Amino acid sequence: QVQLVESGGGWVPAGGSLRLSCKASGSAFNRYSIGWFRQAPGNDREFVAAIRSSNRMPYYADSVKGRFTMTRDNAENTVYLQMNSLKAEDTAVYFCAADSRLILSSLRIPSQWDYWGQGTQVSVSS
């Protein structure tokens, strides 16, 4: 099992930047794919980015490509989401998720992920 704790959320004006962190505890962190999702009020949880356990190449939602960068530090059991050029529509609760058995086609589906953090609020004012 793995436990996830997000941090780094807050309020920023449009065009600003934030860096989210997701710290994992438990064993064999490098065996888990890690994902970032977000959920705005009244909306479904949506995929933002993910890095699979098998490689280091991140996958991004089209809405954040070119603005967000996900990185992974296995030595620190931590993943990061650097968010630049933030927009009002990026406002949401951001969650990290982990799973040890995901296949590529399931990365973007929230229900396919086993473990979730509690979320961190990101608010962007226009």
PDB file of C-alpha atoms in Angstrom:
ATOM      1  CA  GLN A   1       0.000   0.000   0.000  1.00  0.00           C
ATOM      2  CA  VAL A   2       0.966   3.628  -0.388  1.00  0.00           C
ATOM      3  CA  GLN A   3      -0.219   6.798   1.340  1.00  0.00           C
ATOM      4  CA  LEU A   4      -0.187  10.096  -0.516  1.00  0.00           C
ATOM      5  CA  VAL A   5      -0.079  13.649   0.825  1.00  0.00           C
ATOM      6  CA  GLU A   6      -0.369  16.666  -1.473  1.00  0.00           C
ATOM      7  CA  SER A   7       0.895  20.151  -0.665  1.00  0.00           C
ATOM      8  CA  GLY A   8       1.675  23.420  -2.380  1.00  0.00           C
ATOM      9  CA  GLY A   9      -1.777  24.647  -3.302  1.00  0.00           C
ATOM     10  CA  GLY A  10      -2.878  28.227  -2.794  1.00  0.00           C
ATOM     11  CA  TRP A  11      -4.133  31.362  -4.464  1.00  0.00           C
ATOM     12  CA  VAL A  12      -2.407  32.995  -7.423  1.00  0.00           C
ATOM     13  CA  PRO A  13      -3.378  35.610  -9.996  1.00  0.00           C
ATOM     14  CA  ALA A  14      -3.848  34.524 -13.582  1.00  0.00           C
ATOM     15  CA  GLY A  15      -0.493  34.077 -15.278  1.00  0.00           C
ATOM     16  CA  GLY A  16       1.179  33.020 -12.045  1.00  0.00           C
ATOM     17  CA  SER A  17       2.832  29.763 -11.057  1.00  0.00           C
ATOM     18  CA  LEU A  18       2.545  27.138  -8.346  1.00  0.00           C
ATOM     19  CA  ARG A  19       4.381  23.909  -7.649  1.00  0.00           C
ATOM     20  CA  LEU A  20       2.437  21.047  -6.131  1.00  0.00           C
ATOM     21  CA  SER A  21       4.109  18.177  -4.318  1.00  0.00           C
ATOM     22  CA  CYS A  22       2.851  14.684  -3.634  1.00  0.00           C
ATOM     23  CA  LYS A  23       4.780  12.816  -0.966  1.00  0.00           C
ATOM     24  CA  ALA A  24       4.306   9.054  -0.773  1.00  0.00           C
ATOM     25  CA  SER A  25       4.910   6.773   2.151  1.00  0.00           C
ATOM     26  CA  GLY A  26       4.972   3.019   2.039  1.00  0.00           C
ATOM     27  CA  SER A  27       7.080   0.591   0.133  1.00  0.00           C
ATOM     28  CA  ALA A  28       8.295   0.303  -3.433  1.00  0.00           C
ATOM     29  CA  PHE A  29       7.365   3.792  -4.573  1.00  0.00           C
ATOM     30  CA  ASN A  30       9.163   3.244  -7.866  1.00  0.00           C
ATOM     31  CA  ARG A  31       6.718   0.460  -8.743  1.00  0.00           C
ATOM     32  CA  TYR A  32       3.770   2.840  -8.797  1.00  0.00           C
ATOM     33  CA  SER A  33       2.451   4.942 -11.586  1.00  0.00           C
ATOM     34  CA  ILE A  34       1.590   8.375 -10.210  1.00  0.00           C
ATOM     35  CA  GLY A  35      -1.045  10.690 -11.569  1.00  0.00           C
ATOM     36  CA  TRP A  36      -2.424  14.165 -10.984  1.00  0.00           C
ATOM     37  CA  PHE A  37      -6.131  14.828 -11.307  1.00  0.00           C
ATOM     38  CA  ARG A  38      -8.290  17.832 -10.513  1.00  0.00           C
ATOM     39  CA  GLN A  39     -11.893  18.484  -9.659  1.00  0.00           C
ATOM     40  CA  ALA A  40     -13.693  21.805  -9.855  1.00  0.00           C
ATOM     41  CA  PRO A  41     -17.043  22.360  -8.092  1.00  0.00           C
ATOM     42  CA  GLY A  42     -19.847  20.653  -9.983  1.00  0.00           C
ATOM     43  CA  ASN A  43     -17.442  18.888 -12.338  1.00  0.00           C
ATOM     44  CA  ASP A  44     -16.160  15.359 -12.610  1.00  0.00           C
ATOM     45  CA  ARG A  45     -12.604  14.586 -11.593  1.00  0.00           C
ATOM     46  CA  GLU A  46     -10.375  14.990 -14.634  1.00  0.00           C
ATOM     47  CA  PHE A  47      -6.932  13.814 -15.650  1.00  0.00           C
ATOM     48  CA  VAL A  48      -4.082  16.317 -15.574  1.00  0.00           C
ATOM     49  CA  ALA A  49      -0.811  14.387 -15.874  1.00  0.00           C
ATOM     50  CA  ALA A  50       0.796  11.051 -15.065  1.00  0.00           C
ATOM     51  CA  ILE A  51       4.087   9.221 -15.040  1.00  0.00           C
ATOM     52  CA  ARG A  52       4.043   5.454 -15.282  1.00  0.00           C
ATOM     53  CA  SER A  53       6.245   3.243 -13.151  1.00  0.00           C
ATOM     54  CA  SER A  54       7.863   1.756 -16.259  1.00  0.00           C
ATOM     55  CA  ASN A  55       9.305   4.975 -17.678  1.00  0.00           C
ATOM     56  CA  ARG A  56       9.835   8.614 -16.919  1.00  0.00           C
ATOM     57  CA  MET A  57       7.938  10.152 -19.816  1.00  0.00           C
ATOM     58  CA  PRO A  58       4.973  12.166 -18.495  1.00  0.00           C
ATOM     59  CA  TYR A  59       1.580  12.235 -20.159  1.00  0.00           C
ATOM     60  CA  TYR A  60      -0.500  15.411 -20.081  1.00  0.00           C
ATOM     61  CA  ALA A  61      -4.040  16.491 -20.697  1.00  0.00           C
ATOM     62  CA  ASP A  62      -4.300  18.745 -23.742  1.00  0.00           C
ATOM     63  CA  SER A  63      -5.598  21.564 -21.536  1.00  0.00           C
ATOM     64  CA  VAL A  64      -2.321  21.778 -19.580  1.00  0.00           C
ATOM     65  CA  LYS A  65       0.242  20.708 -22.178  1.00  0.00           C
ATOM     66  CA  GLY A  66       2.987  23.278 -22.501  1.00  0.00           C
ATOM     67  CA  ARG A  67       2.090  24.929 -19.180  1.00  0.00           C
ATOM     68  CA  PHE A  68       2.401  22.116 -16.611  1.00  0.00           C
ATOM     69  CA  THR A  69       5.410  19.881 -16.005  1.00  0.00           C
ATOM     70  CA  MET A  70       5.329  16.710 -13.949  1.00  0.00           C
ATOM     71  CA  THR A  71       8.514  15.265 -12.499  1.00  0.00           C
ATOM     72  CA  ARG A  72       9.294  12.353 -10.255  1.00  0.00           C
ATOM     73  CA  ASP A  73      11.999  11.887  -7.611  1.00  0.00           C
ATOM     74  CA  ASN A  74      12.056   8.241  -6.569  1.00  0.00           C
ATOM     75  CA  ALA A  75      14.814   8.865  -4.011  1.00  0.00           C
ATOM     76  CA  GLU A  76      12.492  11.280  -2.190  1.00  0.00           C
ATOM     77  CA  ASN A  77       9.261   9.330  -2.852  1.00  0.00           C
ATOM     78  CA  THR A  78       7.851  12.544  -4.256  1.00  0.00           C
ATOM     79  CA  VAL A  79       6.301  13.772  -7.465  1.00  0.00           C
ATOM     80  CA  TYR A  80       5.907  17.406  -8.441  1.00  0.00           C
ATOM     81  CA  LEU A  81       3.574  19.325 -10.684  1.00  0.00           C
ATOM     82  CA  GLN A  82       4.997  22.648 -11.808  1.00  0.00           C
ATOM     83  CA  MET A  83       2.126  24.807 -13.034  1.00  0.00           C
ATOM     84  CA  ASN A  84       2.941  27.913 -15.055  1.00  0.00           C
ATOM     85  CA  SER A  85       0.777  30.431 -16.903  1.00  0.00           C
ATOM     86  CA  LEU A  86      -2.141  29.529 -14.702  1.00  0.00           C
ATOM     87  CA  LYS A  87      -5.653  30.376 -15.853  1.00  0.00           C
ATOM     88  CA  ALA A  88      -8.893  30.855 -13.961  1.00  0.00           C
ATOM     89  CA  GLU A  89     -10.124  27.558 -15.406  1.00  0.00           C
ATOM     90  CA  ASP A  90      -7.288  25.743 -13.633  1.00  0.00           C
ATOM     91  CA  THR A  91      -9.041  26.453 -10.331  1.00  0.00           C
ATOM     92  CA  ALA A  92      -9.825  23.114  -8.675  1.00  0.00           C
ATOM     93  CA  VAL A  93      -8.848  20.708  -5.953  1.00  0.00           C
ATOM     94  CA  TYR A  94      -5.797  18.827  -7.184  1.00  0.00           C
ATOM     95  CA  PHE A  95      -5.306  15.193  -6.209  1.00  0.00           C
ATOM     96  CA  CYS A  96      -2.446  12.808  -6.698  1.00  0.00           C
ATOM     97  CA  ALA A  97      -3.102   9.133  -7.241  1.00  0.00           C
ATOM     98  CA  ALA A  98      -1.051   5.961  -7.357  1.00  0.00           C
ATOM     99  CA  ASP A  99      -1.464   2.527  -8.826  1.00  0.00           C
ATOM    100  CA  SER A 100       0.904  -0.377  -9.368  1.00  0.00           C
ATOM    101  CA  ARG A 101      -0.920  -2.157 -12.175  1.00  0.00           C
ATOM    102  CA  LEU A 102      -2.212   0.475 -14.584  1.00  0.00           C
ATOM    103  CA  ILE A 103      -1.941   0.014 -18.300  1.00  0.00           C
ATOM    104  CA  LEU A 104      -1.435   2.944 -20.624  1.00  0.00           C
ATOM    105  CA  SER A 105      -5.032   3.045 -21.818  1.00  0.00           C
ATOM    106  CA  SER A 106      -6.303   3.457 -18.234  1.00  0.00           C
ATOM    107  CA  LEU A 107      -4.078   6.339 -17.165  1.00  0.00           C
ATOM    108  CA  ARG A 108      -6.691   9.025 -17.753  1.00  0.00           C
ATOM    109  CA  ILE A 109      -9.567   7.236 -15.981  1.00  0.00           C
ATOM    110  CA  PRO A 110      -9.910   8.184 -12.281  1.00  0.00           C
ATOM    111  CA  SER A 111     -11.758   5.001 -11.321  1.00  0.00           C
ATOM    112  CA  GLN A 112      -8.783   2.901 -12.440  1.00  0.00           C
ATOM    113  CA  TRP A 113      -6.451   4.339  -9.786  1.00  0.00           C
ATOM    114  CA  ASP A 114      -6.258   2.592  -6.407  1.00  0.00           C
ATOM    115  CA  TYR A 115      -4.781   5.170  -4.018  1.00  0.00           C
ATOM    116  CA  TRP A 116      -5.586   8.852  -3.567  1.00  0.00           C
ATOM    117  CA  GLY A 117      -4.386  11.753  -1.508  1.00  0.00           C
ATOM    118  CA  GLN A 118      -6.676  14.191   0.250  1.00  0.00           C
ATOM    119  CA  GLY A 119      -6.228  16.962  -2.308  1.00  0.00           C
ATOM    120  CA  THR A 120      -4.932  20.523  -2.269  1.00  0.00           C
ATOM    121  CA  GLN A 121      -6.882  23.589  -3.392  1.00  0.00           C
ATOM    122  CA  VAL A 122      -5.589  25.715  -6.260  1.00  0.00           C
ATOM    123  CA  SER A 123      -7.381  29.011  -6.863  1.00  0.00           C
ATOM    124  CA  VAL A 124      -6.522  31.267  -9.801  1.00  0.00           C
ATOM    125  CA  SER A 125      -8.105  34.686 -10.019  1.00  0.00           C
ATOM    126  CA  SER A 126      -8.775  36.294 -13.388  1.00  0.00           C
TER     127      SER A 126
END
